[in-house]
């Protein structure tokens, strides 16, 4: 009989995995998550395994330590089965920007799996693992989950340690969890959320026992459906799933009401100024001198330039250029400073509804279902895929994409809760569960 790792590789027709260890990594044979198989996005550190971030620049880099989330998963007996493919450094919405080839959507091979955690979503959708870790900066867990028909959860900013997650935009980045099985997702969340001395943005708030203590109804919940999000839908199926979800929630005793988030048109410009600014700063560490691949040159400056030029793909270069621009003297006030102020207004707009008694927001996760390869080759068209997910990231709110069947494919609906109210999300998800 072949070892599990070889079987996994043979089954991966989707290019979902970039690295598979000879044997699944396990540090305990018992524990709460014993027997659960977990795939890890290739921007999250697993000791002794490659950590490429989908980039040529880090093609030869081996991680010297475990990310906190990875260590916590191993500590409760789960098995790590491999590292998953992704858009380079987390920048993208289709996995077409990986330096190591496209990932196919297991539901339809002509379509993208979404991004940037497309490998994690495809691995889970294809049944190659029970759960996958991803990272979500503006939607990178929720959007691929919607495209591949699985759950994709991003916690409140500060719930899960970012130690060992390669930074893209630090004020937005969160580790997220994908699974076709809501209960397994919740179990993993319970084990990896919490304070970490190695990440001073993590919260000391206690982690509720979500897996056992959740109420089993949505009775009395007030759910707001933002009109601007419905207006931004491009494919009617994405509207249909929201309508189906409203019906289900109402049947469970919740009330659903139309609300307005007038700043919605400003979400994407704000998100793309902040993420590029932070990325340009975070990615300056990749200079060919300390990490990854070096392109030799006679002078230091030429070595740095050549290493970055050969190592980074087009989209990463575009973000670094944009980010450097919005931070530069003369443009800082006009772009970056303004964006941080608008970010606060966007956050306040959500807080206003929550303090008004709205418990949860319900939106489509994406404007369209999974699109075809090459369909969104213009950067601005691609950026449009984040239209419904970026606001929760800017506001630091917890959110999940819930898979809903529609006309042979699947689409996602998104639930957004107040800070640290993941319980409301998980509770409501049970009413919308497809699996
Ligand atoms: N698609 C978004 C972007 O390219 C989201 C990325 C992410 O969440 N990592 O910025």
Coordinates of C-alpha atoms and ligand atoms in Angstrom, one line a residue:
X1 CA 0.0 0.0 0.0
X2 CA 1.2 3.5 -0.8
X3 CA 1.8 6.0 2.0
X4 CA -1.0 8.5 2.4
X5 CA 1.1 11.3 1.1
X6 CA 1.6 9.7 -2.3
X7 CA -2.0 8.9 -2.7
X8 CA -2.9 12.5 -1.9
X9 CA -0.5 13.7 -4.6
X10 CA -2.0 11.4 -7.2
X11 CA -5.4 12.6 -6.4
X12 CA -4.6 16.2 -6.6
X13 CA -5.5 16.9 -10.2
X14 CA -6.3 20.4 -9.3
X15 CA -2.8 21.7 -8.4
X16 CA -4.2 22.6 -5.0
X17 CA -1.1 21.4 -3.1
X18 CA 2.4 22.8 -3.6
X19 CA 4.2 20.6 -1.1
X20 CA 3.2 17.3 0.5
X21 CA 5.3 15.7 3.2
X22 CA 6.3 12.0 2.8
X23 CA 4.1 11.3 5.8
X24 CA 1.4 13.5 7.2
X25 CA 2.9 15.6 10.1
X26 CA 1.5 14.5 13.4
X27 CA 2.9 15.3 16.8
X28 CA 0.3 13.5 19.0
X29 CA -1.6 10.3 18.3
X30 CA -4.5 11.4 20.6
X31 CA -6.1 14.8 21.3
X32 CA -9.3 16.6 20.4
X33 CA -8.5 16.8 16.7
X34 CA -6.9 13.4 16.3
X35 CA -7.8 12.0 12.9
X36 CA -8.6 15.3 11.4
X37 CA -6.5 16.2 8.3
X38 CA -5.5 19.8 7.8
X39 CA -3.9 21.5 4.8
X40 CA -2.1 24.8 5.3
X41 CA -1.8 27.7 2.9
X42 CA 1.7 28.2 1.8
X43 CA 2.1 31.6 3.5
X44 CA 1.7 30.0 6.9
X45 CA 4.9 28.5 8.5
X46 CA 5.2 24.8 9.1
X47 CA 8.6 23.9 10.5
X48 CA 10.8 22.1 8.0
X49 CA 8.5 22.6 5.1
X50 CA 8.8 25.1 2.2
X51 CA 7.1 28.5 2.7
X52 CA 6.9 29.9 -0.8
X53 CA 3.8 32.3 -0.6
X54 CA 3.2 31.2 -4.2
X55 CA 6.3 33.3 -5.2
X56 CA 9.4 32.5 -7.2
X57 CA 11.3 34.7 -4.8
X58 CA 10.7 32.3 -1.9
X59 CA 10.9 29.2 -4.1
X60 CA 13.8 27.7 -2.0
X61 CA 12.8 28.9 1.4
X62 CA 12.2 26.4 4.2
X63 CA 10.4 27.5 7.4
X64 CA 12.5 27.3 10.5
X65 CA 9.5 27.3 12.9
X66 CA 5.8 26.7 13.2
X67 CA 3.2 29.4 13.1
X68 CA 1.2 29.6 16.3
X69 CA -2.0 28.3 14.6
X70 CA 0.0 25.4 13.2
X71 CA 1.6 24.5 16.5
X72 CA -1.9 24.7 18.2
X73 CA -3.4 22.3 15.6
X74 CA -0.5 19.8 16.0
X75 CA -0.9 20.1 19.8
X76 CA -4.4 18.6 19.7
X77 CA -3.5 15.7 17.4
X78 CA -4.5 16.9 13.9
X79 CA -2.4 15.8 11.0
X80 CA -0.9 18.3 8.5
X81 CA -1.1 16.9 5.0
X82 CA 0.4 19.6 2.9
X83 CA 0.9 23.2 1.9
X84 CA -1.6 24.7 -0.5
X85 CA -1.2 26.8 -3.6
X86 CA -2.2 30.5 -3.6
X87 CA -2.0 33.8 -5.4
X88 CA 1.5 35.2 -4.9
X89 CA 1.8 36.7 -1.3
X90 CA -2.0 36.6 -1.0
X91 CA -2.6 39.2 -3.8
X92 CA -5.4 38.0 -6.1
X93 CA -8.8 36.5 -6.3
X94 CA -8.4 33.6 -8.7
X95 CA -5.1 31.7 -8.0
X96 CA -4.0 32.8 -11.5
X97 CA -1.2 34.8 -9.9
X98 CA 0.6 31.8 -8.4
X99 CA 4.1 31.4 -9.7
X100 CA 3.5 27.6 -9.6
X101 CA 0.5 27.3 -11.9
X102 CA -3.2 27.7 -11.8
X103 CA -5.4 25.8 -9.3
X104 CA -8.5 24.2 -10.9
X105 CA -11.9 24.5 -9.3
X106 CA -13.0 20.9 -8.4
X107 CA -16.6 21.8 -9.1
X108 CA -15.8 22.8 -12.7
X109 CA -12.3 22.6 -14.1
X110 CA -12.9 25.4 -16.5
X111 CA -13.4 27.8 -13.6
X112 CA -11.1 29.4 -11.1
X113 CA -11.2 28.3 -7.5
X114 CA -11.0 31.9 -6.3
X115 CA -8.2 33.4 -4.3
X116 CA -5.9 34.0 -2.8
X117 CA -6.5 30.8 -0.6
X118 CA -7.7 28.9 -3.8
X119 CA -5.5 25.9 -3.1
X120 CA -7.0 25.5 0.4
X121 CA -10.6 25.9 -0.9
X122 CA -10.0 23.4 -3.8
X123 CA -8.3 20.9 -1.4
X124 CA -11.3 20.9 0.9
X125 CA -13.8 20.9 -1.9
X126 CA -12.1 17.9 -3.5
X127 CA -12.1 16.0 -0.2
X128 CA -8.3 15.9 0.0
X129 CA -8.4 17.1 3.6
X130 CA -11.0 17.8 6.3
X131 CA -10.0 21.4 7.0
X132 CA -7.6 24.0 5.5
X133 CA -6.1 27.1 6.9
X134 CA -6.0 30.1 4.7
X135 CA -5.4 33.8 5.2
X136 CA -7.9 36.6 4.7
X137 CA -6.9 40.2 4.1
X138 CA -9.8 41.4 2.1
X139 CA -11.7 38.2 1.4
X140 CA -9.2 35.5 0.5
X141 CA -10.8 32.8 2.6
X142 CA -14.5 33.8 2.0
X143 CA -14.3 34.3 -1.7
X144 CA -12.6 31.0 -2.6
X145 CA -14.9 29.2 -0.2
X146 CA -17.9 30.6 -2.0
X147 CA -16.4 29.6 -5.4
X148 CA -15.6 26.1 -4.3
X149 CA -18.8 25.5 -2.3
X150 CA -17.4 25.2 1.2
X151 CA -17.5 27.2 4.4
X152 CA -14.8 30.0 4.8
X153 CA -14.5 31.7 8.1
X154 CA -12.5 34.9 9.0
X155 CA -12.6 35.7 12.7
X156 CA -12.5 39.1 14.4
X157 CA -9.2 40.8 13.9
X158 CA -7.1 39.7 16.8
X159 CA -8.7 36.4 17.5
X160 CA -6.1 34.2 15.8
X161 CA -2.4 34.8 16.1
X162 CA -0.6 36.1 13.0
X163 CA 2.7 34.7 14.2
X164 CA 4.1 32.7 11.4
X165 CA 1.7 34.1 8.8
X166 CA 3.8 36.0 6.2
X167 CA 2.6 39.6 6.4
X168 CA 0.8 41.1 3.4
X169 CA -1.2 44.0 5.0
X170 CA -0.8 43.6 8.8
X171 CA -3.8 45.7 9.9
X172 CA -6.1 43.5 7.8
X173 CA -4.5 40.0 7.7
X174 CA -6.2 37.2 9.6
X175 CA -5.7 33.4 9.5
X176 CA -9.0 31.9 8.4
X177 CA -10.5 28.4 8.3
X178 CA -12.1 26.5 5.4
X179 CA -14.1 23.2 5.6
X180 CA -17.0 21.4 4.0
X181 CA -17.9 20.4 7.5
X182 CA -19.1 23.2 9.8
X183 CA -18.5 21.2 13.0
X184 CA -14.9 20.5 12.1
X185 CA -14.4 24.2 11.2
X186 CA -15.8 25.2 14.6
X187 CA -13.6 22.7 16.5
X188 CA -10.5 24.0 14.7
X189 CA -11.5 27.6 15.4
X190 CA -11.9 26.8 19.1
X191 CA -8.4 25.5 19.2
X192 CA -6.5 28.2 17.3
X193 CA -8.3 31.3 18.5
X194 CA -6.8 33.1 21.5
X195 CA -4.1 35.3 22.9
X196 CA -0.5 34.7 21.8
X197 CA 2.5 36.4 23.4
X198 CA 4.2 36.4 19.9
X199 CA 1.4 38.6 18.4
X200 CA 0.6 41.7 20.3
X201 CA -2.5 42.3 18.2
X202 CA -4.2 39.2 19.6
X203 CA -7.0 39.6 22.1
X204 CA -7.1 38.3 25.6
X205 CA -10.9 37.7 25.4
X206 CA -11.8 34.2 26.4
X207 CA -12.8 31.8 23.7
X208 CA -16.3 30.5 24.2
X209 CA -17.0 26.8 23.8
X210 CA -18.6 27.3 20.4
X211 CA -18.7 23.5 19.6
X212 CA -20.8 22.6 22.6
X213 CA -22.5 25.8 24.0
X214 CA -24.2 27.2 21.0
X215 CA -27.9 27.8 21.1
X216 CA -29.7 25.8 18.4
X217 CA -32.0 28.4 17.0
X218 CA -32.1 31.8 15.3
X219 CA -35.3 32.8 17.1
X220 CA -35.5 36.5 17.6
X221 CA -32.3 37.4 15.7
X222 CA -32.4 40.7 13.8
X223 CA -30.6 40.3 10.5
X224 CA -29.8 43.3 8.3
X225 CA -29.5 43.0 4.6
X226 CA -27.6 45.9 3.1
X227 CA -29.3 47.2 -0.1
X228 CA -26.0 48.5 -1.6
X229 CA -24.7 44.9 -1.6
X230 CA -27.8 43.6 -3.4
X231 CA -27.4 46.4 -6.0
X232 CA -23.8 45.3 -6.6
X233 CA -24.7 41.8 -7.6
X234 CA -23.7 40.9 -11.2
X235 CA -25.1 37.4 -11.6
X236 CA -28.7 36.6 -10.6
X237 CA -27.8 33.3 -8.9
X238 CA -25.9 35.3 -6.3
X239 CA -29.2 37.1 -5.5
X240 CA -31.1 33.9 -5.4
X241 CA -28.9 32.4 -2.7
X242 CA -29.4 35.5 -0.5
X243 CA -33.2 35.2 -1.0
X244 CA -33.0 31.5 -0.1
X245 CA -31.0 32.3 3.1
X246 CA -33.6 35.0 4.1
X247 CA -36.4 32.5 3.7
X248 CA -34.5 29.9 5.8
X249 CA -33.6 32.4 8.6
X250 CA -37.2 33.7 8.7
X251 CA -38.5 30.1 9.0
X252 CA -36.2 29.8 12.0
X253 CA -37.8 32.8 13.7
X254 CA -35.3 35.5 12.7
X255 CA -36.4 38.8 11.3
X256 CA -34.7 40.1 8.1
X257 CA -34.8 43.8 7.3
X258 CA -33.3 46.0 4.6
X259 CA -30.6 48.4 5.8
X260 CA -28.3 50.9 4.1
X261 CA -24.5 51.1 4.1
X262 CA -24.0 54.3 2.0
X263 CA -20.2 54.2 2.2
X264 CA -20.1 50.9 0.3
X265 CA -18.8 52.5 -3.0
X266 CA -15.8 53.7 -1.0
X267 CA -14.8 50.3 0.3
X268 CA -12.7 49.1 -2.6
X269 CA -10.7 52.3 -3.1
X270 CA -10.0 52.4 0.7
X271 CA -9.0 48.7 0.8
X272 CA -6.7 49.0 -2.2
X273 CA -4.9 52.1 -0.8
X274 CA -4.4 50.5 2.6
X275 CA -3.4 47.0 1.4
X276 CA -0.9 48.3 -1.2
X277 CA 0.6 50.7 1.3
X278 CA 1.1 48.1 3.9
X279 CA 2.3 45.5 1.3
X280 CA 4.9 47.9 0.0
X281 CA 6.4 48.2 3.5
X282 CA 6.0 44.5 4.5
X283 CA 7.5 43.2 1.2
X284 CA 10.6 45.4 1.5
X285 CA 12.2 42.6 3.6
X286 CA 12.4 40.4 0.5
X287 CA 15.7 41.9 -0.9
X288 CA 17.5 38.8 -2.1
X289 CA 19.9 39.2 0.8
X290 CA 18.2 37.6 3.7
X291 CA 15.4 35.3 2.4
X292 CA 14.8 33.2 -0.6
X293 CA 16.3 33.4 -4.1
X294 CA 19.1 35.8 -4.9
X295 CA 20.0 37.0 -8.4
X296 CA 23.7 37.6 -8.2
X297 CA 25.1 41.0 -9.3
X298 CA 28.4 42.8 -8.7
X299 CA 26.9 45.6 -6.6
X300 CA 24.6 45.3 -3.6
X301 CA 22.0 47.6 -5.1
X302 CA 21.9 45.8 -8.4
X303 CA 21.6 42.4 -6.5
X304 CA 18.5 43.7 -4.6
X305 CA 16.9 45.2 -7.8
X306 CA 17.6 42.1 -9.9
X307 CA 16.4 39.7 -7.1
X308 CA 13.1 41.6 -6.7
X309 CA 12.7 42.0 -10.5
X310 CA 13.1 38.3 -11.1
X311 CA 11.4 37.1 -8.0
X312 CA 8.2 39.0 -7.9
X313 CA 5.3 38.6 -10.3
X314 CA 3.4 41.3 -12.1
X315 CA 0.6 41.8 -9.6
X316 CA 3.0 42.0 -6.6
X317 CA 5.0 44.6 -8.4
X318 CA 1.9 46.6 -9.2
X319 CA 0.9 46.6 -5.5
X320 CA 4.4 47.6 -4.4
X321 CA 4.4 50.5 -6.9
X322 CA 0.9 51.7 -5.9
X323 CA 1.7 51.4 -2.2
X324 CA 4.9 53.3 -2.5
X325 CA 3.1 56.0 -4.4
X326 CA 0.3 56.4 -1.9
X327 CA 2.8 56.7 1.0
X328 CA 5.2 59.1 -0.7
X329 CA 5.7 62.7 0.2
X330 CA 3.0 64.9 -1.3
X331 CA 0.6 62.0 -1.8
X332 CA 0.4 60.6 1.7
X333 CA -2.2 63.0 2.9
X334 CA -4.2 62.8 -0.3
X335 CA -4.3 59.0 -0.3
X336 CA -3.1 57.0 2.6
X337 CA -4.1 59.3 5.4
X338 CA -7.5 59.9 3.8
X339 CA -8.0 56.2 3.4
X340 CA -7.3 55.5 7.1
X341 CA -10.0 58.1 7.9
X342 CA -12.5 56.6 5.5
X343 CA -11.7 53.2 7.0
X344 CA -12.9 54.5 10.4
X345 CA -16.1 55.9 8.9
X346 CA -16.8 52.5 7.2
X347 CA -16.2 50.8 10.6
X348 CA -18.6 53.3 12.3
X349 CA -21.3 52.6 9.7
X350 CA -21.3 48.9 10.7
X351 CA -21.2 49.8 14.4
X352 CA -24.1 52.1 14.0
X353 CA -26.4 49.2 12.8
X354 CA -25.1 46.9 15.5
X355 CA -25.7 49.4 18.3
X356 CA -29.2 49.9 16.8
X357 CA -30.0 46.3 17.6
X358 CA -29.0 44.5 14.4
X359 CA -27.4 41.2 15.4
X360 CA -25.9 40.1 12.0
X361 CA -25.6 41.2 8.4
X362 CA -26.4 39.0 5.5
X363 CA -24.9 39.7 2.1
X364 CA -23.8 37.8 -1.0
X365 CA -20.1 36.7 -0.6
X366 CA -19.3 37.6 -4.2
X367 CA -20.9 39.5 -7.1
X368 CA -20.6 36.4 -9.4
X369 CA -20.1 32.7 -9.0
X370 CA -16.7 31.2 -9.9
X371 CA -15.6 32.8 -13.2
X372 CA -13.6 31.3 -16.0
X373 CA -9.8 31.4 -16.4
X374 CA -8.7 34.6 -18.1
X375 CA -12.1 36.2 -17.7
X376 CA -10.9 38.9 -15.3
X377 CA -7.5 39.7 -16.7
X378 CA -7.8 43.4 -16.1
X379 CA -6.6 44.3 -12.6
X380 CA -9.6 46.5 -11.8
X381 CA -12.0 43.8 -12.9
X382 CA -10.3 41.3 -10.6
X383 CA -10.3 43.8 -7.7
X384 CA -14.1 44.0 -8.1
X385 CA -14.4 40.4 -6.8
X386 CA -13.6 41.7 -3.3
X387 CA -16.5 44.2 -3.4
X388 CA -18.6 42.4 -0.7
X389 CA -15.8 41.0 1.5
X390 CA -13.3 43.9 1.9
X391 CA -15.5 45.9 4.3
X392 CA -15.5 43.3 7.1
X393 CA -11.7 43.3 6.8
X394 CA -11.4 47.1 7.0
X395 CA -13.8 47.0 10.0
X396 CA -12.1 44.0 11.7
X397 CA -15.4 42.2 11.9
X398 CA -15.8 38.4 11.9
X399 CA -17.5 36.9 8.8
X400 CA -18.2 33.6 7.1
X401 CA -19.2 32.4 3.7
X402 CA -21.8 29.8 3.7
X403 CA -22.2 27.5 0.6
X404 CA -25.6 27.4 -1.0
X405 CA -26.5 25.4 -4.1
X406 CA -27.9 27.2 -7.1
X407 CA -28.4 25.8 -10.6
X408 CA -25.7 23.1 -10.5
X409 CA -22.9 25.3 -9.1
X410 CA -22.7 26.8 -5.7
X411 CA -22.6 30.4 -4.5
X412 CA -21.9 31.8 -1.0
X413 CA -23.8 34.0 1.3
X414 CA -21.9 36.0 3.9
X415 CA -22.8 36.6 7.5
X416 CA -21.0 39.4 9.3
X417 CA -21.2 39.8 13.1
X418 CA -20.1 42.5 15.6
X419 CA -16.5 42.2 17.0
X420 CA -16.0 39.0 19.0
X421 CA -19.5 37.7 18.3
X422 CA -18.5 34.6 16.3
X423 CA -21.1 32.8 18.3
X424 CA -23.9 34.5 16.3
X425 CA -22.2 33.5 13.1
X426 CA -21.9 29.8 14.0
X427 CA -25.3 29.7 15.5
X428 CA -27.0 31.0 12.3
X429 CA -24.9 28.9 10.0
X430 CA -26.5 25.8 11.3
X431 CA -29.8 27.0 9.7
X432 CA -28.1 27.6 6.4
X433 CA -26.2 24.4 6.3
X434 CA -26.1 22.7 3.0
X435 CA -23.8 19.8 4.0
Ligands
LIG1 N1 -8.4 39.6 -3.4 C1 -8.0 40.5 -2.4 C2 -6.7 41.1 -2.8 O1 -6.1 40.7 -3.8 C3 -7.9 39.8 -1.1 C4 -6.6 39.2 -0.8 C5 -6.6 38.5 0.5 O2 -7.5 38.6 1.3 N2 -5.4 38.0 0.8 O3 -6.2 42.0 -2.1

